[in-house]
Amino acid sequence: MSSPKLKVAIVGLGRMGSRHALHFHHLTPRAELVAVCSPNPSELAWATESLQGIRTYLDYDHMLREETDLQAVVVSSSTTVHAEHAIKAIQLGLHVLCEKPLSTSIETSQSVLIAYHHSLEKHPNQKVLCGFSRRFDPSYRDAYQKLQLGLIGRPSVFRSQTCDKLDPTGFSIEYAQSSGGIFVDYSIHDIDLALWFFGENSVLKSVSAVGISAISPEIERYNDRDNALGIVEFYGGKIAQLFCSRMTAAGQEDTTEITGTRGKLAINTQPQTNLLQIHDSTGIRREVAPHYYARFRDAFIAEANEFTTCCLDNTKMPFPLESAVKALEIALALQESMLTGKKIDFDQNGHRVASGDRLTAKL
């Protein structure tokens, strides 16, 4: 007798949604992808051709009504409707894996958290996870385990970057209209990592940021930049430096360093797709992953499988949903600092300090 499988549906079949669909359909043995939803007929046509046996829907509410045996929903729709789609599934008692961020608004993200807490009263085994894929990457996990063993002492300085290869199609520029900005869209992964390595209970002290439009000045009409640097300070002597870019030439360059009181951990500081080196007339070189998915494909697959296991076996989620809200708060503050040129301070409870109170807070 075969073991029961988690019945999963996907909402949103864009770049990330189609990948989630393939992962759950082909690479997650304990899950069964039963349905997908997209308002785009061409995406549904792709699903019919690529995902044998699944049902397709143009309307999300219709799918939720029709799929009476559904147990989980993966939300990979447009960022602007992440929260709406997540909350509807949560209120039905379904497990939810939601792509980052939960929203581009703190209040809306908190509404997801509130809906989940209310739902737990009726569905105590319900699982809701925000998809921070790097937490499932083997290299980052190895670094975290070594940190937990005390290998580098107390982590004090965190330096991380998310740098995409330049997209000549202009997609990344147009996406900036709804992404929440480069810190929300890119650096939120690095912010989440900082919270992971420093501790989820780290209290924010200040943020400051600067940005430039080095190659795509048109992005400024969306209050965004194509390159930015941010500094995040936490109480207790911890600081994070973040770099994000939309214009790398070689490929995806996502690297992280954690410096502690007795050493340093460095992840992917010399990006490469594999261990191959090419020796030719131009010299010696190695190839770099062309985009984010190529670098973190295995992490996304691990995420799908571990989410499924948590739902079926009622085990603890890898990290709390509250962390996703905290990461967004930091990302939005960085975005604001970049646009206004002003440093933003927080008190020892992590609450934002009004500009007139900053001197008192520092004293």
PDB file of N, CA, C and O in Angstrom, residues 96-125:
ATOM      1  N   VAL A  96       0.417  26.427   3.126  1.00  0.00           N
ATOM      2  CA  VAL A  96       0.787  27.418   2.119  1.00  0.00           C
ATOM      3  C   VAL A  96       2.307  27.574   2.071  1.00  0.00           C
ATOM      4  O   VAL A  96       2.961  27.765   3.106  1.00  0.00           O
ATOM      5  N   LEU A  97       2.837  27.483   0.876  1.00  0.00           N
ATOM      6  CA  LEU A  97       4.210  27.896   0.585  1.00  0.00           C
ATOM      7  C   LEU A  97       4.106  29.120  -0.310  1.00  0.00           C
ATOM      8  O   LEU A  97       3.628  29.028  -1.445  1.00  0.00           O
ATOM      9  N   CYS A  98       4.515  30.287   0.203  1.00  0.00           N
ATOM     10  CA  CYS A  98       4.359  31.545  -0.524  1.00  0.00           C
ATOM     11  C   CYS A  98       5.716  32.079  -0.931  1.00  0.00           C
ATOM     12  O   CYS A  98       6.636  32.178  -0.109  1.00  0.00           O
ATOM     13  N   GLU A  99       5.854  32.418  -2.199  1.00  0.00           N
ATOM     14  CA  GLU A  99       7.094  33.024  -2.663  1.00  0.00           C
ATOM     15  C   GLU A  99       7.329  34.346  -1.924  1.00  0.00           C
ATOM     16  O   GLU A  99       6.389  35.023  -1.511  1.00  0.00           O
ATOM     17  N   LYS A 100       8.601  34.693  -1.785  1.00  0.00           N
ATOM     18  CA  LYS A 100       8.951  35.964  -1.140  1.00  0.00           C
ATOM     19  C   LYS A 100       8.703  37.111  -2.113  1.00  0.00           C
ATOM     20  O   LYS A 100       8.749  36.912  -3.340  1.00  0.00           O
ATOM     21  N   PRO A 101       8.435  38.325  -1.584  1.00  0.00           N
ATOM     22  CA  PRO A 101       8.016  38.588  -0.213  1.00  0.00           C
ATOM     23  C   PRO A 101       6.524  38.303  -0.048  1.00  0.00           C
ATOM     24  O   PRO A 101       5.811  38.138  -1.042  1.00  0.00           O
ATOM     25  N   LEU A 102       6.058  38.255   1.196  1.00  0.00           N
ATOM     26  CA  LEU A 102       4.631  38.068   1.414  1.00  0.00           C
ATOM     27  C   LEU A 102       3.840  39.205   0.777  1.00  0.00           C
ATOM     28  O   LEU A 102       2.727  39.017   0.295  1.00  0.00           O
ATOM     29  N   SER A 103       4.436  40.378   0.775  1.00  0.00           N
ATOM     30  CA  SER A 103       3.831  41.569   0.175  1.00  0.00           C
ATOM     31  C   SER A 103       4.915  42.629   0.084  1.00  0.00           C
ATOM     32  O   SER A 103       6.018  42.444   0.601  1.00  0.00           O
ATOM     33  N   THR A 104       4.616  43.744  -0.566  1.00  0.00           N
ATOM     34  CA  THR A 104       5.533  44.876  -0.545  1.00  0.00           C
ATOM     35  C   THR A 104       5.112  45.892   0.518  1.00  0.00           C
ATOM     36  O   THR A 104       5.654  46.987   0.576  1.00  0.00           O
ATOM     37  N   SER A 105       4.168  45.508   1.357  1.00  0.00           N
ATOM     38  CA  SER A 105       3.661  46.369   2.423  1.00  0.00           C
ATOM     39  C   SER A 105       3.773  45.634   3.755  1.00  0.00           C
ATOM     40  O   SER A 105       3.421  44.454   3.855  1.00  0.00           O
ATOM     41  N   ILE A 106       4.256  46.326   4.790  1.00  0.00           N
ATOM     42  CA  ILE A 106       4.347  45.724   6.116  1.00  0.00           C
ATOM     43  C   ILE A 106       2.963  45.342   6.627  1.00  0.00           C
ATOM     44  O   ILE A 106       2.753  44.237   7.142  1.00  0.00           O
ATOM     45  N   GLU A 107       2.007  46.270   6.498  1.00  0.00           N
ATOM     46  CA  GLU A 107       0.663  46.016   7.016  1.00  0.00           C
ATOM     47  C   GLU A 107       0.033  44.807   6.335  1.00  0.00           C
ATOM     48  O   GLU A 107      -0.593  43.955   6.996  1.00  0.00           O
ATOM     49  N   THR A 108       0.196  44.707   5.015  1.00  0.00           N
ATOM     50  CA  THR A 108      -0.381  43.573   4.292  1.00  0.00           C
ATOM     51  C   THR A 108       0.316  42.273   4.679  1.00  0.00           C
ATOM     52  O   THR A 108      -0.329  41.231   4.838  1.00  0.00           O
ATOM     53  N   SER A 109       1.630  42.318   4.848  1.00  0.00           N
ATOM     54  CA  SER A 109       2.362  41.122   5.274  1.00  0.00           C
ATOM     55  C   SER A 109       1.917  40.683   6.657  1.00  0.00           C
ATOM     56  O   SER A 109       1.759  39.479   6.921  1.00  0.00           O
ATOM     57  N   GLN A 110       1.711  41.643   7.539  1.00  0.00           N
ATOM     58  CA  GLN A 110       1.235  41.305   8.878  1.00  0.00           C
ATOM     59  C   GLN A 110      -0.166  40.698   8.838  1.00  0.00           C
ATOM     60  O   GLN A 110      -0.504  39.855   9.678  1.00  0.00           O
ATOM     61  N   SER A 111      -0.968  41.087   7.840  1.00  0.00           N
ATOM     62  CA  SER A 111      -2.305  40.507   7.726  1.00  0.00           C
ATOM     63  C   SER A 111      -2.239  39.017   7.403  1.00  0.00           C
ATOM     64  O   SER A 111      -3.099  38.243   7.822  1.00  0.00           O
ATOM     65  N   VAL A 112      -1.202  38.611   6.661  1.00  0.00           N
ATOM     66  CA  VAL A 112      -0.992  37.187   6.402  1.00  0.00           C
ATOM     67  C   VAL A 112      -0.666  36.471   7.708  1.00  0.00           C
ATOM     68  O   VAL A 112      -1.192  35.395   8.011  1.00  0.00           O
ATOM     69  N   LEU A 113       0.209  37.081   8.495  1.00  0.00           N
ATOM     70  CA  LEU A 113       0.598  36.512   9.779  1.00  0.00           C
ATOM     71  C   LEU A 113      -0.594  36.403  10.724  1.00  0.00           C
ATOM     72  O   LEU A 113      -0.793  35.376  11.393  1.00  0.00           O
ATOM     73  N   ILE A 114      -1.419  37.437  10.757  1.00  0.00           N
ATOM     74  CA  ILE A 114      -2.616  37.429  11.614  1.00  0.00           C
ATOM     75  C   ILE A 114      -3.586  36.344  11.166  1.00  0.00           C
ATOM     76  O   ILE A 114      -4.136  35.597  11.988  1.00  0.00           O
ATOM     77  N   ALA A 115      -3.799  36.242   9.863  1.00  0.00           N
ATOM     78  CA  ALA A 115      -4.703  35.212   9.339  1.00  0.00           C
ATOM     79  C   ALA A 115      -4.209  33.815   9.726  1.00  0.00           C
ATOM     80  O   ALA A 115      -4.995  32.932  10.083  1.00  0.00           O
ATOM     81  N   TYR A 116      -2.901  33.621   9.650  1.00  0.00           N
ATOM     82  CA  TYR A 116      -2.320  32.317  10.005  1.00  0.00           C
ATOM     83  C   TYR A 116      -2.525  32.009  11.484  1.00  0.00           C
ATOM     84  O   TYR A 116      -2.935  30.899  11.864  1.00  0.00           O
ATOM     85  N   HIS A 117      -2.270  32.986  12.353  1.00  0.00           N
ATOM     86  CA  HIS A 117      -2.439  32.769  13.794  1.00  0.00           C
ATOM     87  C   HIS A 117      -3.891  32.462  14.140  1.00  0.00           C
ATOM     88  O   HIS A 117      -4.167  31.598  14.987  1.00  0.00           O
ATOM     89  N   HIS A 118      -4.823  33.140  13.488  1.00  0.00           N
ATOM     90  CA  HIS A 118      -6.247  32.853  13.722  1.00  0.00           C
ATOM     91  C   HIS A 118      -6.599  31.448  13.234  1.00  0.00           C
ATOM     92  O   HIS A 118      -7.331  30.705  13.895  1.00  0.00           O
ATOM     93  N   SER A 119      -6.073  31.078  12.100  1.00  0.00           N
ATOM     94  CA  SER A 119      -6.383  29.776  11.519  1.00  0.00           C
ATOM     95  C   SER A 119      -5.847  28.634  12.372  1.00  0.00           C
ATOM     96  O   SER A 119      -6.443  27.547  12.432  1.00  0.00           O
ATOM     97  N   LEU A 120      -4.711  28.867  13.041  1.00  0.00           N
ATOM     98  CA  LEU A 120      -4.120  27.820  13.876  1.00  0.00           C
ATOM     99  C   LEU A 120      -5.042  27.385  15.018  1.00  0.00           C
ATOM    100  O   LEU A 120      -4.919  26.259  15.517  1.00  0.00           O
ATOM    101  N   GLU A 121      -5.964  28.264  15.403  1.00  0.00           N
ATOM    102  CA  GLU A 121      -6.913  27.897  16.459  1.00  0.00           C
ATOM    103  C   GLU A 121      -7.812  26.750  16.005  1.00  0.00           C
ATOM    104  O   GLU A 121      -8.197  25.885  16.799  1.00  0.00           O
ATOM    105  N   LYS A 122      -8.142  26.711  14.713  1.00  0.00           N
ATOM    106  CA  LYS A 122      -8.973  25.634  14.153  1.00  0.00           C
ATOM    107  C   LYS A 122      -8.134  24.528  13.525  1.00  0.00           C
ATOM    108  O   LYS A 122      -8.547  23.364  13.494  1.00  0.00           O
ATOM    109  N   HIS A 123      -6.974  24.912  13.005  1.00  0.00           N
ATOM    110  CA  HIS A 123      -6.125  23.958  12.278  1.00  0.00           C
ATOM    111  C   HIS A 123      -4.712  23.995  12.878  1.00  0.00           C
ATOM    112  O   HIS A 123      -3.790  24.574  12.288  1.00  0.00           O
ATOM    113  N   PRO A 124      -4.534  23.416  14.050  1.00  0.00           N
ATOM    114  CA  PRO A 124      -3.248  23.547  14.762  1.00  0.00           C
ATOM    115  C   PRO A 124      -2.055  22.943  14.039  1.00  0.00           C
ATOM    116  O   PRO A 124      -0.916  23.269  14.366  1.00  0.00           O
ATOM    117  N   ASN A 125      -2.286  22.084  13.064  1.00  0.00           N
ATOM    118  CA  ASN A 125      -1.179  21.465  12.326  1.00  0.00           C
ATOM    119  C   ASN A 125      -0.877  22.160  11.003  1.00  0.00           C
ATOM    120  O   ASN A 125      -0.060  21.677  10.214  1.00  0.00           O
TER     121      ASN A 125
END
